[in-house]
Amino acid sequence: MKLLLTDSGVRNTSILAALVDLLGKPIADASALCIPTAGYGGPYGDPGGPWRFVSGRSPSPMTELGWKSVGVLELTALASIDKGRWISWVREADALLVNGGDAMYLSHWMRESGLAELFPSLRDTVYVGLSAGSMVLTPRIGQDFVGWKPPTGDDSTLGVVDFSIFPHLDSPDCPENTIGAAERWAAAIKGPAYAIDAQTAIKVTNGSVEVVSEGHWKLLNSHSSYRSGG
């Protein structure tokens, strides 16, 4: 897969351009499946969040970007659907748009549904994550972000990429997500990690990692400094 791991959706022209580049064609010519599942998980999950995501009424732009078509792939329903049918839906989509919410809940259902098993074979698919939808592809999210408790009892996620993500840096909605908090979180994570804000995304293609930003971000567990812009 080609990855665009956003904090808060496609919030600016730089992230939009990165998405079009990954697709290799205009958004108007591309089909997408949106995955709302993470919005139901965790202590703050509610039915309104997934509806806003699917309907394009979320403040984090994903489904409303002008796609040729958008379908809904609800992971908790896949066990009751013929596997060949839903796999064909996934393979035919140009992009997977993955909602935010609870990363551990999402990780659990990506595994349980069988979707995670498909990832290595989806070479041309563009995966666009939003918050937890981005964090789920990392090796671990850190105990600070564990809401829904997985059967394993730990904070490990899918490990598609080799870095972790601290989201919503300096967000007014998450005043506790300061750079100091990110550095303390990273010390516990130990592996490489990025702290990113609402205007930032991480683009991953063929193992190459590029930060796309019109905001603020920091590479943690390195000697990097606080960054502004791209």
PDB file of C-alpha atoms in Angstrom:
ATOM      1  CA  MET A   1       0.000   0.000   0.000  1.00  0.00           C
ATOM      2  CA  LYS A   2       0.861   3.637  -0.394  1.00  0.00           C
ATOM      3  CA  LEU A   3       0.164   5.516   2.822  1.00  0.00           C
ATOM      4  CA  LEU A   4      -0.990   9.012   3.717  1.00  0.00           C
ATOM      5  CA  LEU A   5      -1.169   9.117   7.502  1.00  0.00           C
ATOM      6  CA  THR A   6      -2.932  12.315   8.503  1.00  0.00           C
ATOM      7  CA  ASP A   7      -3.672  13.826  11.880  1.00  0.00           C
ATOM      8  CA  SER A   8      -6.972  15.437  10.958  1.00  0.00           C
ATOM      9  CA  GLY A   9      -7.741  14.552   7.367  1.00  0.00           C
ATOM     10  CA  VAL A  10      -6.898  16.419   4.179  1.00  0.00           C
ATOM     11  CA  ARG A  11      -6.735  19.862   5.742  1.00  0.00           C
ATOM     12  CA  ASN A  12      -4.571  21.803   3.276  1.00  0.00           C
ATOM     13  CA  THR A  13      -3.344  21.987  -0.307  1.00  0.00           C
ATOM     14  CA  SER A  14      -0.037  20.261   0.472  1.00  0.00           C
ATOM     15  CA  ILE A  15      -1.755  17.165   1.884  1.00  0.00           C
ATOM     16  CA  LEU A  16      -4.252  17.234  -0.988  1.00  0.00           C
ATOM     17  CA  ALA A  17      -1.407  17.333  -3.520  1.00  0.00           C
ATOM     18  CA  ALA A  18       0.274  14.401  -1.758  1.00  0.00           C
ATOM     19  CA  LEU A  19      -2.953  12.406  -2.026  1.00  0.00           C
ATOM     20  CA  VAL A  20      -3.321  13.111  -5.743  1.00  0.00           C
ATOM     21  CA  ASP A  21       0.320  12.152  -6.267  1.00  0.00           C
ATOM     22  CA  LEU A  22      -0.202   8.812  -4.505  1.00  0.00           C
ATOM     23  CA  LEU A  23      -3.367   8.108  -6.501  1.00  0.00           C
ATOM     24  CA  GLY A  24      -1.670   8.918  -9.778  1.00  0.00           C
ATOM     25  CA  LYS A  25      -4.878  10.490 -11.060  1.00  0.00           C
ATOM     26  CA  PRO A  26      -7.418  13.153 -10.074  1.00  0.00           C
ATOM     27  CA  ILE A  27      -9.622  12.415  -7.083  1.00  0.00           C
ATOM     28  CA  ALA A  28     -12.631  12.810  -9.389  1.00  0.00           C
ATOM     29  CA  ASP A  29     -11.451   9.702 -11.256  1.00  0.00           C
ATOM     30  CA  ALA A  30     -10.785   7.608  -8.141  1.00  0.00           C
ATOM     31  CA  SER A  31     -13.008   5.344  -6.055  1.00  0.00           C
ATOM     32  CA  ALA A  32     -12.810   5.073  -2.288  1.00  0.00           C
ATOM     33  CA  LEU A  33     -14.061   2.889   0.537  1.00  0.00           C
ATOM     34  CA  CYS A  34     -14.455   4.577   3.900  1.00  0.00           C
ATOM     35  CA  ILE A  35     -13.988   2.602   7.112  1.00  0.00           C
ATOM     36  CA  PRO A  36     -15.844   4.195  10.066  1.00  0.00           C
ATOM     37  CA  THR A  37     -15.198   1.408  12.610  1.00  0.00           C
ATOM     38  CA  ALA A  38     -12.753   3.195  14.944  1.00  0.00           C
ATOM     39  CA  GLY A  39     -15.385   5.819  15.722  1.00  0.00           C
ATOM     40  CA  TYR A  40     -17.418   3.322  17.737  1.00  0.00           C
ATOM     41  CA  GLY A  41     -14.586   2.213  20.008  1.00  0.00           C
ATOM     42  CA  GLY A  42     -13.195   3.582  23.225  1.00  0.00           C
ATOM     43  CA  PRO A  43     -14.779   5.566  26.035  1.00  0.00           C
ATOM     44  CA  TYR A  44     -15.723   8.496  23.784  1.00  0.00           C
ATOM     45  CA  GLY A  45     -17.182   6.523  20.881  1.00  0.00           C
ATOM     46  CA  ASP A  46     -20.703   7.432  19.769  1.00  0.00           C
ATOM     47  CA  PRO A  47     -22.880   6.868  16.680  1.00  0.00           C
ATOM     48  CA  GLY A  48     -22.678  10.500  15.597  1.00  0.00           C
ATOM     49  CA  GLY A  49     -18.957  10.471  14.814  1.00  0.00           C
ATOM     50  CA  PRO A  50     -19.060   7.628  12.275  1.00  0.00           C
ATOM     51  CA  TRP A  51     -22.109   9.211  10.611  1.00  0.00           C
ATOM     52  CA  ARG A  52     -20.339  12.560  10.240  1.00  0.00           C
ATOM     53  CA  PHE A  53     -17.281  10.793   8.792  1.00  0.00           C
ATOM     54  CA  VAL A  54     -19.276   8.756   6.279  1.00  0.00           C
ATOM     55  CA  SER A  55     -21.534  11.659   5.257  1.00  0.00           C
ATOM     56  CA  GLY A  56     -18.696  14.141   4.791  1.00  0.00           C
ATOM     57  CA  ARG A  57     -19.841  16.378   7.647  1.00  0.00           C
ATOM     58  CA  SER A  58     -16.788  15.845   9.821  1.00  0.00           C
ATOM     59  CA  PRO A  59     -14.363  18.744  10.383  1.00  0.00           C
ATOM     60  CA  SER A  60     -11.644  16.368   9.132  1.00  0.00           C
ATOM     61  CA  PRO A  61     -12.030  16.210   5.322  1.00  0.00           C
ATOM     62  CA  MET A  62     -11.905  12.686   3.858  1.00  0.00           C
ATOM     63  CA  THR A  63     -15.060  11.466   2.120  1.00  0.00           C
ATOM     64  CA  GLU A  64     -16.140  14.868   0.790  1.00  0.00           C
ATOM     65  CA  LEU A  65     -13.105  15.498  -1.446  1.00  0.00           C
ATOM     66  CA  GLY A  66     -14.944  14.838  -4.723  1.00  0.00           C
ATOM     67  CA  TRP A  67     -14.307  11.122  -5.227  1.00  0.00           C
ATOM     68  CA  LYS A  68     -15.798   9.374  -8.262  1.00  0.00           C
ATOM     69  CA  SER A  69     -17.505   7.037  -5.798  1.00  0.00           C
ATOM     70  CA  VAL A  70     -17.447   6.364  -2.058  1.00  0.00           C
ATOM     71  CA  GLY A  71     -18.603   3.178  -0.353  1.00  0.00           C
ATOM     72  CA  VAL A  72     -18.725   2.120   3.289  1.00  0.00           C
ATOM     73  CA  LEU A  73     -16.755  -0.853   4.616  1.00  0.00           C
ATOM     74  CA  GLU A  74     -17.799  -1.590   8.209  1.00  0.00           C
ATOM     75  CA  LEU A  75     -15.285  -4.070   9.614  1.00  0.00           C
ATOM     76  CA  THR A  76     -17.578  -5.501  12.283  1.00  0.00           C
ATOM     77  CA  ALA A  77     -19.992  -6.631   9.533  1.00  0.00           C
ATOM     78  CA  LEU A  78     -17.477  -8.471   7.357  1.00  0.00           C
ATOM     79  CA  ALA A  79     -17.726 -11.824   9.146  1.00  0.00           C
ATOM     80  CA  SER A  80     -21.353 -12.082   7.994  1.00  0.00           C
ATOM     81  CA  ILE A  81     -20.546 -11.294   4.340  1.00  0.00           C
ATOM     82  CA  ASP A  82     -19.080 -13.697   1.795  1.00  0.00           C
ATOM     83  CA  LYS A  83     -15.325 -13.149   2.019  1.00  0.00           C
ATOM     84  CA  GLY A  84     -14.820 -13.151  -1.723  1.00  0.00           C
ATOM     85  CA  ARG A  85     -17.362 -10.362  -2.115  1.00  0.00           C
ATOM     86  CA  TRP A  86     -15.855  -7.897   0.332  1.00  0.00           C
ATOM     87  CA  ILE A  87     -12.297  -8.699  -0.723  1.00  0.00           C
ATOM     88  CA  SER A  88     -13.263  -7.784  -4.288  1.00  0.00           C
ATOM     89  CA  TRP A  89     -14.653  -4.471  -3.016  1.00  0.00           C
ATOM     90  CA  VAL A  90     -11.356  -3.701  -1.300  1.00  0.00           C
ATOM     91  CA  ARG A  91      -9.231  -4.683  -4.295  1.00  0.00           C
ATOM     92  CA  GLU A  92     -11.315  -2.577  -6.675  1.00  0.00           C
ATOM     93  CA  ALA A  93     -11.035   0.592  -4.567  1.00  0.00           C
ATOM     94  CA  ASP A  94      -8.325   3.126  -5.344  1.00  0.00           C
ATOM     95  CA  ALA A  95      -8.273   4.362  -1.753  1.00  0.00           C
ATOM     96  CA  LEU A  96      -9.200   3.289   1.758  1.00  0.00           C
ATOM     97  CA  LEU A  97     -10.284   6.194   3.983  1.00  0.00           C
ATOM     98  CA  VAL A  98      -9.912   5.155   7.611  1.00  0.00           C
ATOM     99  CA  ASN A  99     -11.732   7.044  10.347  1.00  0.00           C
ATOM    100  CA  GLY A 100     -10.319   8.193  13.662  1.00  0.00           C
ATOM    101  CA  GLY A 101     -11.543   7.098  17.066  1.00  0.00           C
ATOM    102  CA  ASP A 102      -9.937   4.298  19.048  1.00  0.00           C
ATOM    103  CA  ALA A 103      -6.777   2.791  17.554  1.00  0.00           C
ATOM    104  CA  MET A 104      -6.841  -0.387  19.670  1.00  0.00           C
ATOM    105  CA  TYR A 105     -10.464  -1.110  18.744  1.00  0.00           C
ATOM    106  CA  LEU A 106      -9.623  -0.531  15.086  1.00  0.00           C
ATOM    107  CA  SER A 107      -6.544  -2.753  15.268  1.00  0.00           C
ATOM    108  CA  HIS A 108      -8.626  -5.548  16.801  1.00  0.00           C
ATOM    109  CA  TRP A 109     -11.258  -5.413  14.075  1.00  0.00           C
ATOM    110  CA  MET A 110      -8.750  -5.091  11.246  1.00  0.00           C
ATOM    111  CA  ARG A 111      -7.275  -8.373  12.436  1.00  0.00           C
ATOM    112  CA  GLU A 112     -10.581 -10.084  13.281  1.00  0.00           C
ATOM    113  CA  SER A 113     -12.190  -9.146   9.963  1.00  0.00           C
ATOM    114  CA  GLY A 114      -9.245 -10.341   7.893  1.00  0.00           C
ATOM    115  CA  LEU A 115      -8.595  -6.920   6.352  1.00  0.00           C
ATOM    116  CA  ALA A 116      -5.109  -6.674   7.862  1.00  0.00           C
ATOM    117  CA  GLU A 117      -4.145  -9.919   6.101  1.00  0.00           C
ATOM    118  CA  LEU A 118      -4.872  -8.271   2.749  1.00  0.00           C
ATOM    119  CA  PHE A 119      -2.609  -5.274   3.271  1.00  0.00           C
ATOM    120  CA  PRO A 120       0.621  -6.810   1.894  1.00  0.00           C
ATOM    121  CA  SER A 121      -1.134  -7.629  -1.395  1.00  0.00           C
ATOM    122  CA  LEU A 122      -2.669  -4.172  -1.902  1.00  0.00           C
ATOM    123  CA  ARG A 123       0.320  -2.740  -3.747  1.00  0.00           C
ATOM    124  CA  ASP A 124      -1.451   0.086  -5.564  1.00  0.00           C
ATOM    125  CA  THR A 125      -4.076   0.953  -2.958  1.00  0.00           C
ATOM    126  CA  VAL A 126      -3.759   4.326  -1.229  1.00  0.00           C
ATOM    127  CA  TYR A 127      -4.467   4.111   2.501  1.00  0.00           C
ATOM    128  CA  VAL A 128      -5.526   7.451   3.990  1.00  0.00           C
ATOM    129  CA  GLY A 129      -5.629   7.426   7.779  1.00  0.00           C
ATOM    130  CA  LEU A 130      -7.199   9.955  10.118  1.00  0.00           C
ATOM    131  CA  SER A 131      -5.789  10.095  13.676  1.00  0.00           C
ATOM    132  CA  ALA A 132      -6.433   6.564  15.045  1.00  0.00           C
ATOM    133  CA  GLY A 133      -6.754   5.444  11.427  1.00  0.00           C
ATOM    134  CA  SER A 134      -3.110   6.463  11.026  1.00  0.00           C
ATOM    135  CA  MET A 135      -1.902   5.260  14.428  1.00  0.00           C
ATOM    136  CA  VAL A 136      -3.241   1.746  13.826  1.00  0.00           C
ATOM    137  CA  LEU A 137      -0.496   1.081  11.267  1.00  0.00           C
ATOM    138  CA  THR A 138       2.291   1.800  13.766  1.00  0.00           C
ATOM    139  CA  PRO A 139       4.011  -0.790  16.005  1.00  0.00           C
ATOM    140  CA  ARG A 140       2.476   0.616  19.201  1.00  0.00           C
ATOM    141  CA  ILE A 141       0.509   3.654  20.320  1.00  0.00           C
ATOM    142  CA  GLY A 142       1.668   4.021  23.931  1.00  0.00           C
ATOM    143  CA  GLN A 143      -0.439   3.588  27.046  1.00  0.00           C
ATOM    144  CA  ASP A 144      -1.481   7.264  26.945  1.00  0.00           C
ATOM    145  CA  PHE A 145      -3.701   6.492  23.956  1.00  0.00           C
ATOM    146  CA  VAL A 146      -5.166   3.156  25.037  1.00  0.00           C
ATOM    147  CA  GLY A 147      -8.914   3.524  25.574  1.00  0.00           C
ATOM    148  CA  TRP A 148     -10.578   0.296  24.510  1.00  0.00           C
ATOM    149  CA  LYS A 149      -8.801  -2.606  26.188  1.00  0.00           C
ATOM    150  CA  PRO A 150      -7.674  -5.317  23.758  1.00  0.00           C
ATOM    151  CA  PRO A 151      -7.597  -9.019  24.686  1.00  0.00           C
ATOM    152  CA  THR A 152      -3.786  -8.857  24.600  1.00  0.00           C
ATOM    153  CA  GLY A 153      -3.753  -6.139  27.263  1.00  0.00           C
ATOM    154  CA  ASP A 154      -0.919  -4.229  25.584  1.00  0.00           C
ATOM    155  CA  ASP A 155      -0.629  -1.216  23.269  1.00  0.00           C
ATOM    156  CA  SER A 156       0.673  -2.965  20.151  1.00  0.00           C
ATOM    157  CA  THR A 157      -0.969  -2.259  16.808  1.00  0.00           C
ATOM    158  CA  LEU A 158      -0.373  -3.553  13.264  1.00  0.00           C
ATOM    159  CA  GLY A 159       3.251  -2.532  12.684  1.00  0.00           C
ATOM    160  CA  VAL A 160       2.888  -1.788   8.968  1.00  0.00           C
ATOM    161  CA  VAL A 161       5.313   1.118   9.481  1.00  0.00           C
ATOM    162  CA  ASP A 162       8.253   1.218  11.887  1.00  0.00           C
ATOM    163  CA  PHE A 163       7.423   4.499  13.642  1.00  0.00           C
ATOM    164  CA  SER A 164       4.741   5.634  16.084  1.00  0.00           C
ATOM    165  CA  ILE A 165       2.530   8.733  15.930  1.00  0.00           C
ATOM    166  CA  PHE A 166       1.620  11.274  18.617  1.00  0.00           C
ATOM    167  CA  PRO A 167      -1.447  13.055  17.197  1.00  0.00           C
ATOM    168  CA  HIS A 168      -3.169  16.406  17.668  1.00  0.00           C
ATOM    169  CA  LEU A 169      -0.036  18.278  18.697  1.00  0.00           C
ATOM    170  CA  ASP A 170      -0.939  21.655  20.252  1.00  0.00           C
ATOM    171  CA  SER A 171      -4.610  21.182  19.371  1.00  0.00           C
ATOM    172  CA  PRO A 172      -7.081  23.452  21.215  1.00  0.00           C
ATOM    173  CA  ASP A 173      -9.314  20.381  21.547  1.00  0.00           C
ATOM    174  CA  CYS A 174      -6.491  18.413  23.198  1.00  0.00           C
ATOM    175  CA  PRO A 175      -4.630  20.976  25.354  1.00  0.00           C
ATOM    176  CA  GLU A 176      -2.740  18.162  27.066  1.00  0.00           C
ATOM    177  CA  ASN A 177      -1.056  17.209  23.768  1.00  0.00           C
ATOM    178  CA  THR A 178       1.919  19.532  24.139  1.00  0.00           C
ATOM    179  CA  ILE A 179       5.399  18.945  22.774  1.00  0.00           C
ATOM    180  CA  GLY A 180       6.522  18.170  26.326  1.00  0.00           C
ATOM    181  CA  ALA A 181       3.831  15.495  26.629  1.00  0.00           C
ATOM    182  CA  ALA A 182       4.897  14.102  23.268  1.00  0.00           C
ATOM    183  CA  GLU A 183       8.510  13.850  24.402  1.00  0.00           C
ATOM    184  CA  ARG A 184       7.509  12.011  27.585  1.00  0.00           C
ATOM    185  CA  TRP A 185       5.317   9.657  25.552  1.00  0.00           C
ATOM    186  CA  ALA A 186       8.167   9.031  23.115  1.00  0.00           C
ATOM    187  CA  ALA A 187      10.538   8.167  25.953  1.00  0.00           C
ATOM    188  CA  ALA A 188       8.190   5.324  26.903  1.00  0.00           C
ATOM    189  CA  ILE A 189       7.652   4.258  23.277  1.00  0.00           C
ATOM    190  CA  LYS A 190      11.447   4.167  22.720  1.00  0.00           C
ATOM    191  CA  GLY A 191      11.214   3.616  18.962  1.00  0.00           C
ATOM    192  CA  PRO A 192      11.138   6.358  16.320  1.00  0.00           C
ATOM    193  CA  ALA A 193       8.027   8.519  16.434  1.00  0.00           C
ATOM    194  CA  TYR A 194       6.474  11.643  14.986  1.00  0.00           C
ATOM    195  CA  ALA A 195       4.440  14.259  16.820  1.00  0.00           C
ATOM    196  CA  ILE A 196       2.126  15.887  14.269  1.00  0.00           C
ATOM    197  CA  ASP A 197      -0.546  18.572  14.246  1.00  0.00           C
ATOM    198  CA  ALA A 198      -3.759  19.037  12.272  1.00  0.00           C
ATOM    199  CA  GLN A 199      -1.923  20.499   9.262  1.00  0.00           C
ATOM    200  CA  THR A 200       0.506  17.583   8.964  1.00  0.00           C
ATOM    201  CA  ALA A 201       0.543  14.152   7.329  1.00  0.00           C
ATOM    202  CA  ILE A 202       3.151  11.437   6.811  1.00  0.00           C
ATOM    203  CA  LYS A 203       3.500  10.055   3.288  1.00  0.00           C
ATOM    204  CA  VAL A 204       4.995   6.566   2.922  1.00  0.00           C
ATOM    205  CA  THR A 205       5.837   5.022  -0.452  1.00  0.00           C
ATOM    206  CA  ASN A 206       8.131   2.040  -1.039  1.00  0.00           C
ATOM    207  CA  GLY A 207       9.569   2.417   2.451  1.00  0.00           C
ATOM    208  CA  SER A 208      10.371   6.106   1.958  1.00  0.00           C
ATOM    209  CA  VAL A 209       8.926   8.449   4.601  1.00  0.00           C
ATOM    210  CA  GLU A 210       8.122  12.102   3.868  1.00  0.00           C
ATOM    211  CA  VAL A 211       6.447  14.599   6.186  1.00  0.00           C
ATOM    212  CA  VAL A 212       3.927  16.810   4.388  1.00  0.00           C
ATOM    213  CA  SER A 213       3.074  19.822   6.502  1.00  0.00           C
ATOM    214  CA  GLU A 214       1.798  23.365   6.609  1.00  0.00           C
ATOM    215  CA  GLY A 215       1.905  23.238  10.399  1.00  0.00           C
ATOM    216  CA  HIS A 216       4.114  21.873  13.158  1.00  0.00           C
ATOM    217  CA  TRP A 217       5.705  18.492  13.752  1.00  0.00           C
ATOM    218  CA  LYS A 218       8.680  16.859  15.383  1.00  0.00           C
ATOM    219  CA  LEU A 219      10.619  13.666  14.830  1.00  0.00           C
ATOM    220  CA  LEU A 220      11.116  12.187  18.296  1.00  0.00           C
ATOM    221  CA  ASN A 221      13.767   9.864  19.715  1.00  0.00           C
ATOM    222  CA  SER A 222      16.309  11.547  17.487  1.00  0.00           C
ATOM    223  CA  HIS A 223      18.281  14.783  17.497  1.00  0.00           C
ATOM    224  CA  SER A 224      15.649  16.515  15.377  1.00  0.00           C
ATOM    225  CA  SER A 225      14.253  19.913  16.336  1.00  0.00           C
ATOM    226  CA  TYR A 226      10.695  21.218  16.350  1.00  0.00           C
ATOM    227  CA  ARG A 227       9.625  21.850  12.770  1.00  0.00           C
ATOM    228  CA  SER A 228       7.230  24.311  11.215  1.00  0.00           C
ATOM    229  CA  GLY A 229       5.873  23.837   7.721  1.00  0.00           C
ATOM    230  CA  GLY A 230       7.172  21.271   5.223  1.00  0.00           C
TER     231      GLY A 230
END
